[in-house]
C-alpha cells in the first residue's frame, strides 16, 4: 500500500503496477529490468525506490524510472526507505545505506553468497532484515558498525532450518513481526522489545506452515500460508467501554480461515491518512491464476471471512543435533556431461525434431543463459536425476493461435536447495525462434501476457525418469490434443519455422 492508502503497489516480473486501492484498476505501469523487483515509497513526495539488480528511482505519478549509483549489484535485492533521504538495501552480497541527497554509499558490508527473506523499515528510522536463519538483524543508521539481533525467545541453541525467519513485517502501530518456517509468529513493541510469541499446535507437513505474506494493525497480525490458508493472531484485547454494564466476551488468541482462491500476498487497507490505532476492515489479496502465468487481485472484507479457532502449542526445542556419521565421498555422477559433436545449443533445436515426441529425450543443464544451454539426446532410461529435460508440447494462446512449445523440466537440485520451477519456451514470430515465456521476451514479440494466457497446454508424453522431480499437472499430458494442435498449426501456417 502507498503511504496515503490510496494506491496499491504490485511488483511483478519486470514490471511495477500502480493501482487504485478502491477500483483495483491499473493507473500506471512501470517497466523494470529486475525479474523480482522490490519497491519502497519515500515519505512526502511520492518518490519510489526500486531494487533488484540495480537501484532505480521512480515516482507514483510517472511511468519511468532512472538508475542511480554504481556497483550496487548484489546489495539492493530488497530496498526500503529508512529515513527521509536514506535508503537501505540488502542483497546476496551484503547491506548498504544509500544517501539520496549526496548519492553516495554511507555504509557497506560485504558477505559471502546468501539469500534474503525480508527487509522492513521501522517508524523510528531503523531497518530490519533476515536471511532465513533463526535471527533477524537491526541496522541503526546512527550506529551502523554493529547490528542488533532479534530472535524468538523459544529458539533452539543450535541452527535448525525449520526455525528460520522467513518473513518480516511492520504493523501500522509500529510493531515488528517475525514469522518462522515452522509457523511460529512473534512481535515486538515499537522499541523492538519482544512482546509475545505464538506457536502452532499442529504445524503440519514440511512447507505447509511457511509464511508467504504478513499484515497487521493495532489488534491483529495476519499470516498468509500456502493453499489459501489465512491465520490471525491477537495482539491485545480491545479496551472495555466505560459505559458497558459488563465486559464483552474476550476475543480468541488465534483464528484461521480458507480464502476462496489461492493467494501469495496480502495487505491491509485502511482509510486514507488513518491514524495508527484505526483498525483495518478490508484485506487486499493477490494470488496466481492460469497455472501461475497471470495474477488475480481482489478486496476481501475481514468480517465476511469464516473464522475458526486455531489451536496453539509450544515449540519443540532441539538441544543438539546428532553427530553425522563419517562417510566416504561419493563419486557417483548425478548429471550427464553434455560434450561432444552431437551437442548443440538450445536455440538451434529444430521444431520438427522436437515435435516428433518419440524416441530419445532432449536433455540440458540447469544453469546458464537459457537459449545457449547445450542440448543432447538420450533415452529415458539413461537420463540422470540432475538432468533437466525438454518435453515437447503444443500450446494454444488465448488469442487462438496454436504454436510449438517446450517445457524445461528441471532435475533434482543439489543439497538443500529449493527445486527450480519448470520453464516454458514457445516458438516466436519476430524474431523467429525459440523464446522463453518471460515478460521481456513477450514484449519483444509485440505481445502482451493477456494475449497468451490463459492458454491451452498439451504435452506429448510423461516419461518415467530417475529422481524426485517437481510434479507436473496431469491435465497437461494429452497426446490426442497434442496431435490435433500440431496438425492445426501445420495446416493454418500462422506459425512458420
XYZ file of C-alpha atoms in Angstrom, residues 396-401 450-452:
9
model
C -2.964 -22.610 -27.906
C -2.699 -18.978 -26.836
C -5.691 -17.065 -25.595
C -5.937 -15.227 -28.898
C -6.383 -18.597 -30.627
C -3.084 -19.428 -32.347
C -3.112 -11.416 -21.780
C -2.600 -12.310 -25.466
C -1.059 -15.600 -24.351
